[in-house]
Coordinates of C-alpha atoms in Angstrom, one line a residue:
X7 CA 136.9 58.9 116.6
X8 CA 136.7 59.6 120.4
X9 CA 139.4 62.3 120.2
X10 CA 137.5 64.3 117.6
X11 CA 134.3 64.1 119.3
X12 CA 136.2 65.5 122.8
X13 CA 137.6 67.8 120.5
X14 CA 133.9 69.0 119.4
X15 CA 133.0 69.1 123.0
X16 CA 135.8 71.2 123.9
X17 CA 134.5 73.6 121.3
X18 CA 130.7 73.4 122.0
X19 CA 131.6 74.4 125.7
X20 CA 133.9 77.4 124.9
X21 CA 131.4 78.9 122.4
X22 CA 129.1 78.6 125.1
X23 CA 130.9 80.3 127.7
X24 CA 131.6 83.2 125.0
X25 CA 127.9 83.4 124.2
X26 CA 126.9 83.8 127.9
X27 CA 129.8 86.3 128.5
X28 CA 128.6 88.8 125.7
X29 CA 124.9 88.3 126.8
X30 CA 126.3 89.7 129.9
X31 CA 127.7 92.3 128.6
X32 CA 124.0 93.6 127.4
X33 CA 122.8 92.9 130.9
X34 CA 124.5 95.5 132.3
X35 CA 122.7 98.2 130.4
X36 CA 119.3 97.1 130.4
X37 CA 116.5 98.2 132.2
X38 CA 113.8 96.0 134.2
X39 CA 110.8 97.1 132.2
X40 CA 108.6 95.2 129.1
X41 CA 110.4 94.6 125.6
X42 CA 111.4 92.4 123.1
X43 CA 115.1 91.1 122.6
X44 CA 116.6 89.6 119.2
X45 CA 119.8 87.4 119.3
X46 CA 122.0 87.7 116.4
X47 CA 124.7 85.4 115.2
X48 CA 128.2 86.1 113.8
X49 CA 126.6 86.8 110.1
X50 CA 124.0 89.3 111.3
X51 CA 121.4 86.2 111.5
X52 CA 118.6 86.9 113.6
X53 CA 118.5 83.6 115.9
X54 CA 115.8 84.1 118.2
X55 CA 112.8 86.8 118.8
X56 CA 111.7 86.4 122.5
X57 CA 109.4 89.0 125.0
X58 CA 109.6 89.5 128.5
X59 CA 107.8 91.8 131.4
X60 CA 111.2 92.5 132.9
X61 CA 113.9 92.5 130.0
X62 CA 117.0 92.6 132.6
X63 CA 115.6 89.8 134.5
X64 CA 114.9 87.4 131.3
X65 CA 118.3 88.4 129.5
X66 CA 120.1 87.3 132.9
X67 CA 118.6 84.0 132.7
X68 CA 120.6 83.2 129.6
X69 CA 123.6 83.9 131.6
X70 CA 123.5 80.5 133.5
X71 CA 123.4 78.4 130.7
X72 CA 124.2 75.4 132.6
X73 CA 120.7 75.3 133.9
X74 CA 119.0 75.8 130.1
X75 CA 117.9 73.0 127.7
X76 CA 120.6 71.8 125.0
X77 CA 118.3 73.9 122.2
X78 CA 118.8 77.1 124.4
X79 CA 122.6 76.4 124.9
X80 CA 122.8 75.8 121.3
X81 CA 121.3 79.0 120.8
X82 CA 123.3 81.0 123.5
X83 CA 126.7 79.3 121.8
X84 CA 125.8 81.2 118.3
X85 CA 125.0 84.4 120.0
X86 CA 127.2 87.4 118.8
X87 CA 125.1 90.2 119.5
X88 CA 121.3 91.2 121.1
X89 CA 119.1 93.9 119.9
X90 CA 116.4 95.4 122.4
X91 CA 113.2 97.3 122.0
X92 CA 111.3 98.8 125.0
X93 CA 107.6 98.8 125.0
X94 CA 105.1 100.3 127.2
X95 CA 103.5 96.9 128.4
X96 CA 104.1 93.4 128.3
X97 CA 101.0 92.8 125.9
X98 CA 102.4 95.2 123.4
X99 CA 105.7 93.5 123.7
X100 CA 103.7 90.2 122.6
X101 CA 102.2 91.8 119.6
X102 CA 105.6 93.0 118.3
X103 CA 107.4 89.7 119.3
X104 CA 104.5 88.0 117.3
X105 CA 105.0 90.4 114.1
X106 CA 109.2 90.2 114.2
X107 CA 109.1 86.2 114.4
X108 CA 106.5 86.4 111.1
X109 CA 108.6 88.7 109.5
X110 CA 112.4 87.5 110.4
X111 CA 111.4 83.7 110.8
X112 CA 114.4 83.1 113.3
X113 CA 115.5 79.7 113.5
X114 CA 115.1 79.0 117.2
X115 CA 111.3 80.1 117.1
X116 CA 108.3 78.0 116.8
X117 CA 107.3 79.2 113.3
X118 CA 104.6 78.3 111.1
X119 CA 103.6 78.6 107.4
X120 CA 101.0 80.0 105.0
X121 CA 99.8 83.2 106.9
X122 CA 98.2 84.7 103.9
X123 CA 95.1 86.3 104.5
X124 CA 91.6 84.1 104.2
X125 CA 89.0 84.4 101.6
X126 CA 85.7 86.5 102.1
X127 CA 82.5 86.3 100.4
X128 CA 81.9 90.0 99.5
X129 CA 77.8 90.9 98.8
X130 CA 78.4 94.8 97.2
X131 CA 76.2 97.5 98.3
X132 CA 75.1 100.7 96.4
X133 CA 74.9 100.2 92.8
X134 CA 71.8 97.9 91.5
X135 CA 72.3 95.3 91.1
X136 CA 74.0 93.9 93.9
X137 CA 76.9 90.7 93.2
X138 CA 78.7 88.3 95.2
X139 CA 82.2 87.6 94.7
X140 CA 85.1 86.0 96.5
X141 CA 87.3 88.4 98.0
X142 CA 90.8 88.3 99.8
X143 CA 92.8 91.1 100.9
X144 CA 91.8 94.6 102.4
X145 CA 88.2 95.4 102.7
X146 CA 88.1 98.2 100.7
X147 CA 85.1 97.6 98.4
X148 CA 81.5 98.9 99.9
X149 CA 79.5 95.7 100.6
X150 CA 79.0 93.3 103.4
X151 CA 81.7 90.8 104.1
X152 CA 81.0 87.2 105.1
X153 CA 84.1 84.8 106.4
X154 CA 86.8 84.3 106.5
X155 CA 86.1 80.8 105.1
X156 CA 89.0 78.5 105.6
X157 CA 89.6 78.1 101.6
X158 CA 88.7 79.2 98.5
X159 CA 87.2 75.9 97.4
X160 CA 84.9 76.8 100.6
X161 CA 84.0 80.0 99.0
X162 CA 83.6 78.4 95.5
X163 CA 81.1 75.9 97.1
X164 CA 79.2 78.4 98.8
X165 CA 78.9 80.9 95.8
X166 CA 77.8 78.1 94.0
X167 CA 74.9 77.6 96.3
X168 CA 74.1 81.3 96.4
X169 CA 73.9 81.0 92.2
X170 CA 71.8 77.6 92.3
X171 CA 69.4 78.7 95.3
X172 CA 69.1 82.6 95.1
X173 CA 70.1 83.2 91.7
X174 CA 72.4 86.5 92.0
X175 CA 74.9 87.5 89.6
X176 CA 78.2 87.1 89.7
X177 CA 79.7 88.5 86.8
X178 CA 82.2 91.9 86.7
X179 CA 80.7 95.4 86.4
X180 CA 82.0 95.7 82.6
X181 CA 80.6 92.4 81.8
X182 CA 77.3 93.3 83.1
X183 CA 77.4 96.6 81.9
X184 CA 78.3 95.1 78.4
X185 CA 75.0 93.0 78.0
X186 CA 72.5 93.1 75.4
X187 CA 70.6 89.6 76.1
X188 CA 71.1 87.2 79.1
X189 CA 74.3 85.3 79.3
X190 CA 74.3 81.4 79.8
X191 CA 73.8 81.8 83.7
X192 CA 70.4 82.5 83.1
X193 CA 69.4 79.7 80.7
X194 CA 70.9 77.2 83.3
X195 CA 68.8 78.8 86.2
X196 CA 71.6 80.2 87.9
X197 CA 70.8 84.2 87.6
X198 CA 67.5 86.5 86.9
X199 CA 69.3 88.4 84.4
X200 CA 68.7 91.9 85.6
X201 CA 71.3 92.9 83.2
X202 CA 68.4 92.9 80.7
X203 CA 65.5 93.5 83.0
X204 CA 64.4 90.0 83.1
X205 CA 63.6 90.4 86.8
X206 CA 62.4 93.7 88.5
X207 CA 64.5 95.3 91.0
X208 CA 62.2 94.6 94.1
X209 CA 62.1 91.1 93.1
X210 CA 65.6 91.0 93.2
X211 CA 66.4 92.9 96.2
X212 CA 64.1 90.0 97.9
X213 CA 66.6 87.5 96.1
X214 CA 69.6 89.7 97.8
X215 CA 67.6 89.4 101.2
X216 CA 67.2 85.8 101.4
X217 CA 71.0 85.3 100.2
X218 CA 72.2 87.7 103.7
X219 CA 69.8 85.4 105.5
X220 CA 71.5 82.1 104.6
X221 CA 75.1 83.7 105.0
X222 CA 73.6 84.7 108.6
X223 CA 72.7 81.5 109.5
X224 CA 68.9 82.3 109.3
X225 CA 68.1 79.1 107.4
X226 CA 65.4 77.9 109.5
X227 CA 63.7 81.4 109.6
X228 CA 64.5 81.9 105.8
X229 CA 62.7 78.4 105.2
X230 CA 59.2 79.2 107.1
X231 CA 59.3 82.7 105.0
X232 CA 59.9 80.7 101.9
X233 CA 57.1 78.2 102.8
X234 CA 54.8 81.2 103.9
X235 CA 55.4 82.6 100.3
X236 CA 54.8 79.3 98.6
X237 CA 51.2 78.8 100.2
X238 CA 50.3 82.6 99.3
X239 CA 51.5 81.7 95.8
X240 CA 49.6 78.5 95.4
X241 CA 46.4 79.8 96.5
X242 CA 46.7 82.9 94.2
X243 CA 47.3 80.4 91.3
X244 CA 50.8 81.1 91.0
X245 CA 52.1 77.9 90.5
X246 CA 55.2 78.5 88.6
X247 CA 56.2 81.2 91.5
X248 CA 55.1 77.9 94.2
X249 CA 57.1 75.4 92.3
X250 CA 60.3 77.8 92.3
X251 CA 60.0 78.2 96.2
X252 CA 59.6 74.6 97.2
X253 CA 62.8 74.1 95.0
X254 CA 64.3 76.5 97.6
X255 CA 63.3 75.3 100.2
X256 CA 64.5 71.8 99.2
X257 CA 68.0 72.9 98.2
X258 CA 68.2 74.4 101.6
X259 CA 67.0 71.6 103.4
X260 CA 69.5 69.5 101.8
X261 CA 72.4 72.1 102.3
X262 CA 71.8 71.7 106.0
X263 CA 72.3 68.1 105.6
X264 CA 75.4 68.1 104.0
X265 CA 76.9 71.0 105.9
X266 CA 78.6 68.4 108.5
X267 CA 79.1 70.0 112.0
X268 CA 77.4 73.3 113.1
X269 CA 76.2 74.7 116.4
X270 CA 72.8 75.7 117.5
X271 CA 74.2 79.2 119.2
X272 CA 74.2 81.9 116.4
X273 CA 77.7 82.9 118.0
X274 CA 81.1 83.9 116.2
X275 CA 84.0 81.5 117.5
X276 CA 86.9 79.5 116.0
X277 CA 88.0 76.3 117.4
X278 CA 91.8 75.2 117.8
X279 CA 92.9 71.9 118.6
X280 CA 96.2 70.1 118.5
X281 CA 97.9 67.0 118.3
X282 CA 101.1 65.5 118.4
X283 CA 102.8 62.2 117.3
X284 CA 106.2 61.1 116.9
X285 CA 107.5 64.6 117.7
X286 CA 105.4 66.1 115.2
X287 CA 102.5 68.6 115.4
X288 CA 99.2 69.3 114.0
X289 CA 97.1 72.3 115.0
X290 CA 93.1 72.3 113.0
X291 CA 91.3 75.5 113.1
X292 CA 87.5 75.4 112.3
X293 CA 85.7 78.9 112.0
X294 CA 82.1 79.0 112.6
X295 CA 80.1 82.3 111.8
X296 CA 76.7 83.1 112.8
X297 CA 76.8 79.1 113.9
X298 CA 77.8 78.1 110.3
X299 CA 80.7 75.8 109.9
X300 CA 82.8 78.1 107.4
X301 CA 85.5 75.3 107.1
X302 CA 88.7 74.1 108.8
X303 CA 92.5 74.2 107.9
X304 CA 95.3 72.2 109.0
X305 CA 98.8 73.8 110.3
X306 CA 102.0 72.4 110.7
X307 CA 104.5 74.3 113.2
X308 CA 108.1 73.8 112.9
X309 CA 109.5 73.7 116.4
X310 CA 111.6 71.7 118.9
X311 CA 110.6 68.5 120.2
X312 CA 110.9 69.9 123.9
X313 CA 108.4 72.5 123.1
X314 CA 105.3 71.8 125.2
X315 CA 101.9 71.6 123.7
X316 CA 100.8 75.0 125.4
X317 CA 103.8 76.5 124.1
X318 CA 103.2 75.6 120.6
X319 CA 99.8 76.7 120.8
X320 CA 100.1 79.6 122.8
X321 CA 102.7 80.6 119.8
X322 CA 100.3 79.7 117.4
X323 CA 97.1 82.1 118.3
X324 CA 99.6 84.9 119.0
X325 CA 101.1 84.3 115.2
X326 CA 97.3 83.7 113.9
X327 CA 95.6 86.4 115.4
X328 CA 98.0 89.2 114.9
X329 CA 96.6 89.4 111.5
X330 CA 93.3 87.4 110.9
X331 CA 90.3 88.6 112.3
X332 CA 89.2 88.0 115.7
X333 CA 85.6 86.2 116.3
X334 CA 83.7 86.5 119.6
X335 CA 85.5 83.5 121.2
X336 CA 87.9 80.8 120.3
X337 CA 87.9 77.1 122.1
X338 CA 91.0 75.8 122.6
X339 CA 92.1 72.0 123.3
X340 CA 94.9 73.1 125.7
X341 CA 95.5 75.9 128.3
X342 CA 97.6 78.6 126.8
X343 CA 101.1 79.4 128.2
X344 CA 100.4 83.0 129.8
X345 CA 97.1 83.0 128.9
X346 CA 95.9 86.4 131.1
X347 CA 98.6 88.2 128.8
X348 CA 97.2 86.6 125.3
X349 CA 94.0 87.4 126.4
X350 CA 95.0 91.2 127.2
X351 CA 96.7 91.3 124.1
X352 CA 94.0 90.3 121.7
X353 CA 91.2 91.5 123.8
X354 CA 89.8 88.0 123.3
X355 CA 88.8 85.2 125.6
X356 CA 90.6 81.7 125.0
X357 CA 88.1 78.8 126.8
X358 CA 89.2 75.2 127.3
X359 CA 85.9 73.8 127.5
X360 CA 85.0 70.6 129.5
X361 CA 81.9 69.5 129.0
X362 CA 78.6 70.2 126.7
X363 CA 78.7 71.4 122.8
X364 CA 81.5 73.6 122.9
X365 CA 83.8 70.3 124.2
X366 CA 82.3 68.3 121.4
X367 CA 83.1 70.7 118.9
X368 CA 87.0 70.5 120.5
X369 CA 86.7 66.7 120.3
X370 CA 85.6 66.9 116.4
X371 CA 88.4 69.3 115.7
X372 CA 91.0 67.0 117.7
X373 CA 89.7 63.8 115.4
X374 CA 90.6 66.2 112.6
X375 CA 93.7 67.1 113.6
X376 CA 94.6 63.4 114.4
X377 CA 93.9 62.7 111.0
X378 CA 95.5 65.4 109.0
X379 CA 99.1 64.5 111.2
X380 CA 98.5 60.7 110.3
X381 CA 98.1 61.7 106.7
X382 CA 101.3 64.1 106.9
X383 CA 103.4 61.6 109.0
X384 CA 102.6 59.2 105.7
X385 CA 103.1 61.4 103.3
X386 CA 106.7 62.3 104.6
X387 CA 107.4 59.0 105.4
X388 CA 107.0 57.7 101.9
X389 CA 108.7 61.2 100.2
X390 CA 111.8 59.9 102.6
X391 CA 112.1 56.6 101.5
X392 CA 111.9 58.1 97.6
X393 CA 115.1 60.3 98.6
X394 CA 116.6 57.3 100.0
X395 CA 116.2 56.2 96.6
X396 CA 117.0 58.8 94.9
X397 CA 120.4 59.1 97.2
X398 CA 121.2 55.6 96.3
X399 CA 120.9 55.8 92.5
X400 CA 122.9 59.0 91.9
X401 CA 125.3 57.9 94.7
X402 CA 124.8 61.1 96.8
X403 CA 126.7 61.4 100.1
X404 CA 123.6 62.5 101.9
X405 CA 120.0 62.4 101.5
X406 CA 119.0 65.5 99.6
X407 CA 117.0 67.9 101.4
X408 CA 116.4 70.6 98.8
X409 CA 116.3 69.4 95.5
X410 CA 116.2 72.0 92.5
X411 CA 114.5 71.2 89.0
X412 CA 115.0 73.2 86.0
X413 CA 113.4 73.9 82.9
X414 CA 113.3 76.1 80.0
X415 CA 110.3 76.9 77.1
X416 CA 110.1 78.9 74.0
X417 CA 109.0 79.2 70.4
X418 CA 111.7 79.3 68.0
X419 CA 113.4 81.4 70.6
X420 CA 110.7 83.6 71.1
X421 CA 108.7 84.3 74.4
X422 CA 111.7 82.2 76.2
X423 CA 111.3 81.8 80.2
X424 CA 113.3 79.5 82.4
X425 CA 111.7 77.9 85.6
X426 CA 113.1 76.6 89.1
X427 CA 111.0 74.7 91.1
X428 CA 111.8 73.4 94.6
X429 CA 111.4 69.8 96.4
X430 CA 112.2 69.1 99.9
X431 CA 111.4 66.4 102.7
X432 CA 108.0 68.2 103.0
X433 CA 107.1 68.0 99.2
X434 CA 107.1 70.7 96.6
X435 CA 107.8 74.2 98.1
X436 CA 105.9 76.5 96.0
X437 CA 106.9 79.7 97.5
X438 CA 110.4 78.8 96.4
X439 CA 109.6 78.6 92.9
X440 CA 111.5 80.9 90.5
X441 CA 110.7 82.3 87.0
X442 CA 113.4 83.7 84.8
X443 CA 112.5 85.5 81.8
X444 CA 115.4 84.8 79.6
X445 CA 116.9 88.1 78.6
X446 CA 120.6 87.5 77.7
X447 CA 120.6 84.6 75.3
X448 CA 120.6 84.6 71.6
X449 CA 117.1 84.1 71.6
X450 CA 116.6 85.6 68.2
X451 CA 118.7 82.6 66.6
X452 CA 116.8 80.0 64.1
X453 CA 115.0 77.7 66.9
X454 CA 116.8 79.3 69.9
X455 CA 119.5 78.4 71.7
X456 CA 118.7 76.1 74.8
X457 CA 122.4 75.9 75.8
X458 CA 122.8 79.8 76.5
X459 CA 119.2 79.8 78.1
X460 CA 120.2 77.1 80.8
X461 CA 123.7 78.9 81.3
X462 CA 121.6 82.1 82.0
X463 CA 119.3 80.8 84.1
X464 CA 121.5 78.8 86.1
X465 CA 124.1 81.9 86.4
X466 CA 121.4 84.1 87.4
X467 CA 120.4 81.7 90.1
X468 CA 123.6 80.8 91.6
X469 CA 125.4 84.2 91.0
X470 CA 125.8 86.2 94.7
X471 CA 123.1 83.6 96.4
X472 CA 123.0 82.9 99.9
X473 CA 124.8 79.4 100.0
X474 CA 122.3 78.5 102.9
X475 CA 119.7 78.0 100.3
X476 CA 121.9 76.1 97.9
X477 CA 120.2 72.7 96.9
X478 CA 121.8 69.1 97.4
X479 CA 121.2 68.0 94.1
X480 CA 120.2 69.9 90.9
X481 CA 118.3 68.0 87.7
X482 CA 118.0 69.7 84.5
X483 CA 115.2 68.6 82.2
X484 CA 117.5 68.0 78.7
X485 CA 120.9 65.6 78.1
X486 CA 124.5 65.6 78.0
X487 CA 124.3 69.0 76.3
X488 CA 122.5 70.8 79.3
X489 CA 124.7 68.8 81.9
X490 CA 128.0 70.4 80.2
X491 CA 126.4 73.6 80.2
X492 CA 125.1 73.1 84.0
X493 CA 128.5 72.0 85.2
X494 CA 130.6 74.7 83.7
X495 CA 128.7 77.4 85.0
X496 CA 129.1 76.0 88.7
X497 CA 132.9 75.4 87.9
X498 CA 132.9 79.5 86.8
X499 CA 131.0 80.1 90.0
X500 CA 133.7 77.9 92.0
X501 CA 130.9 75.8 93.2
X502 CA 130.4 72.1 93.4
X503 CA 126.6 70.6 93.6
X504 CA 125.6 67.2 92.5
X505 CA 123.8 67.6 88.8
X506 CA 122.2 65.5 86.9
X507 CA 120.2 65.6 83.3
X508 CA 117.2 63.8 82.3
X509 CA 116.6 63.2 78.6
X510 CA 113.0 62.3 77.5
X511 CA 113.2 58.9 76.0
X512 CA 112.7 57.9 72.4
X513 CA 109.6 59.5 71.2
X514 CA 109.1 60.9 74.3
X515 CA 107.9 58.0 76.3
X516 CA 107.6 58.1 79.9
X517 CA 109.6 55.3 81.5
X518 CA 112.3 55.2 78.9
X519 CA 114.2 58.4 80.1
X520 CA 118.1 58.3 80.3
X521 CA 120.2 60.2 83.0
X522 CA 123.4 62.1 82.5
X523 CA 126.0 62.2 85.0
X524 CA 129.4 63.6 85.4
X525 CA 131.8 61.1 84.6
X526 CA 129.3 58.3 84.0
X527 CA 127.9 56.5 80.7
X528 CA 124.1 57.6 80.6
X529 CA 122.0 55.1 82.1
X530 CA 118.4 54.1 82.8
X531 CA 116.0 53.4 85.6
X532 CA 113.9 50.3 85.9
X533 CA 110.2 51.6 84.5
X534 CA 108.7 50.1 87.7
X535 CA 111.0 52.0 90.0
X536 CA 109.1 54.4 92.1
X537 CA 112.2 56.5 92.2
X538 CA 112.0 57.0 88.3
X539 CA 108.6 58.0 88.8
X540 CA 109.2 60.3 91.4
X541 CA 112.0 62.1 89.2
X542 CA 109.3 62.5 86.6
X543 CA 106.8 63.9 88.5
X544 CA 109.3 66.7 89.7
X545 CA 110.3 67.1 85.9
X546 CA 106.7 67.2 85.1
X547 CA 106.1 70.0 87.8
X548 CA 108.8 72.1 86.4
X549 CA 107.4 71.4 83.0
X550 CA 104.0 72.6 83.7
X551 CA 105.4 75.8 85.9
X552 CA 107.6 77.3 83.0
X553 CA 104.9 76.4 80.3
X554 CA 102.4 78.3 82.2
X555 CA 104.7 81.3 82.4
X556 CA 105.5 80.8 78.4
X557 CA 102.2 80.7 77.7
X558 CA 101.4 83.7 79.7
X559 CA 103.7 85.7 77.9
X560 CA 103.0 84.6 74.5
X561 CA 99.4 85.5 75.0
X562 CA 100.2 88.9 76.1
X563 CA 102.2 89.9 73.1
X564 CA 99.6 88.3 71.0
X565 CA 97.2 90.6 72.8
X566 CA 99.4 93.6 72.4
X567 CA 99.9 92.9 68.6
X568 CA 96.3 92.5 68.2
X569 CA 95.8 96.0 69.8
X570 CA 98.2 97.3 67.2
X571 CA 95.6 96.5 64.1
X572 CA 93.2 99.1 65.6
X573 CA 93.6 102.2 63.7
X574 CA 94.8 105.2 65.4
X575 CA 96.1 102.7 68.7
X576 CA 100.1 103.4 68.8
X577 CA 102.7 102.2 71.5
X578 CA 101.3 104.8 74.0
X579 CA 97.5 103.9 73.9
X580 CA 98.2 100.7 73.6
X581 CA 100.0 100.7 76.9
X582 CA 97.6 102.9 78.8
X583 CA 94.8 100.7 77.6
X584 CA 96.5 97.7 79.1
X585 CA 97.5 99.3 82.5
X586 CA 93.8 100.5 82.9
X587 CA 91.9 97.4 81.8
X588 CA 94.4 94.5 82.6
X589 CA 93.9 92.5 79.8
X590 CA 92.9 92.5 75.9
X591 CA 89.7 90.5 77.2
X592 CA 88.8 93.3 79.7
X593 CA 89.2 95.9 76.7
X594 CA 87.2 94.1 74.3
X595 CA 84.2 93.9 77.0
X596 CA 84.5 97.7 77.8
X597 CA 81.8 99.9 77.0
X598 CA 82.5 103.2 75.2
X599 CA 82.2 105.3 78.5
X600 CA 84.7 103.1 80.2
X601 CA 87.1 103.4 77.3
X602 CA 87.0 107.2 77.7
X603 CA 88.0 107.2 81.1
X604 CA 91.7 105.8 79.8
X605 CA 94.0 108.7 79.3
X606 CA 94.3 109.8 75.4
X607 CA 91.2 108.2 74.7
X608 CA 88.3 110.6 72.8
X609 CA 85.3 109.3 72.3
X610 CA 86.0 108.9 68.7
X611 CA 88.6 106.8 69.6
X612 CA 86.8 105.0 72.1
X613 CA 84.1 104.1 69.3
X614 CA 86.7 103.0 67.0
X615 CA 87.9 100.3 69.6
X616 CA 84.3 99.4 70.5
X617 CA 83.3 98.8 66.9
X618 CA 86.7 96.8 66.2
X619 CA 85.4 94.2 68.9
X620 CA 81.7 94.2 68.3

């Protein structure tokens, strides 16, 4: 063992020297100006993306690896090539670096997940009557946008308040135009039914104005205005109007009590706080707009244990604000590395408050970050315990870092889909889920061929796939037949991955599942074993995922069949209608003028379609 360890050390030292010499060859041709550099391994994969005010000086530092950390030495030993992009300023280099890290996800950079755009509330403008809706993505629709909100749940809660208190419409334009009488929202007092003239344009405009005041944080001014209106209505003996205004005032008071954190200043700011424990980091972001709390979100960066809070927080704000809307100011819990450069790049002040109301906001965010990190560590410890149990039950050589679960769904061979879900030490990795629409298996045979479907799914998954993304364990929903198919696929591809099939118990009873493995007799697990419950959850998740896809495919097929029942609608018009409206439901709700907007749909055909659904 000692001899083997000495050989490994010698090999690592040799690679480190080779990497440093490779880097030295690039130094000789570098200019001393700002830019971004990439370190590339022997297979062409990006190891690291960095930026520098002076590229020549920065890259030269890598040629003396003995002065650098173990992590950087590992990176240098893997480097076979370097790539460079020159920029005009260091701030420009910082922005380019952040975008490249987001796209390439190099293994030696600090990485963050879940950078999808945040949701907004959109209040449309132009056409009467205005509506409110959740909006995510490019802000191309004409209207006023309020946000960002931390989650769709935050938006949904606010929309529910707006409907309950201000009674604005939330329905689609097609649904609105098709109304001949009020919908349910009117009868449960969540809308004033402008679709059928139950409210005047002036009164609806007042509803919109009040809703905007609420979203802009002018709740106290709004309450005073409503109180004055209530007194006027009461004095004029308009008691129903006065009672409605009183209810609005009471609802607004309750909302302010429930809101929790808020700030007196009507300013737009973000609060970013970082905590560390056991080598792990949590970052909490709070959004305040117009002084209102728009929710908070947690992030758990992937980083080296040697990275400091200032380095991690600096990487986070560069990653975060390259795509997210910037507020007037950002409060941070730690000083940022290269703070002046980051401020210049984003034209945004980053402040570490030491006292007062802003300091209290940081303390509240730190408290939330601590709770989210504690929950994360507890959850990870639980998953770690279960994975250790999986390792023991199936006799694996090492803890499985990636488990893939496969399932199929069809009805007598029709609308056949296969699905793969992925579980890791971090939990379910939904971004890695994959759906397979069965195309080659004998799905037209009576009942469908489950084995052929499984063979197709596994072949498509592993044929010419990147070995770095291979699982440590494969779970198949099925029995000995599915296991045999899976093992044959791996054998044909020259692969060896532990594989287990899970067959549902008698009468499909949970807790009586049988497990099938190569070279072993089928076996059961104790119904109280937590490993069994974990495997059941994985199997059920794969089932949920594939069943949902199967149902959507079946519904789409049924919709297309239903369109064919309409006289004068052939394959071409059916396709054009579905492409224009997106679904059968939208077609059924469309008016005659909307139908005529589709190519090939005359007024006569539009009338036939409309009559069919009405």
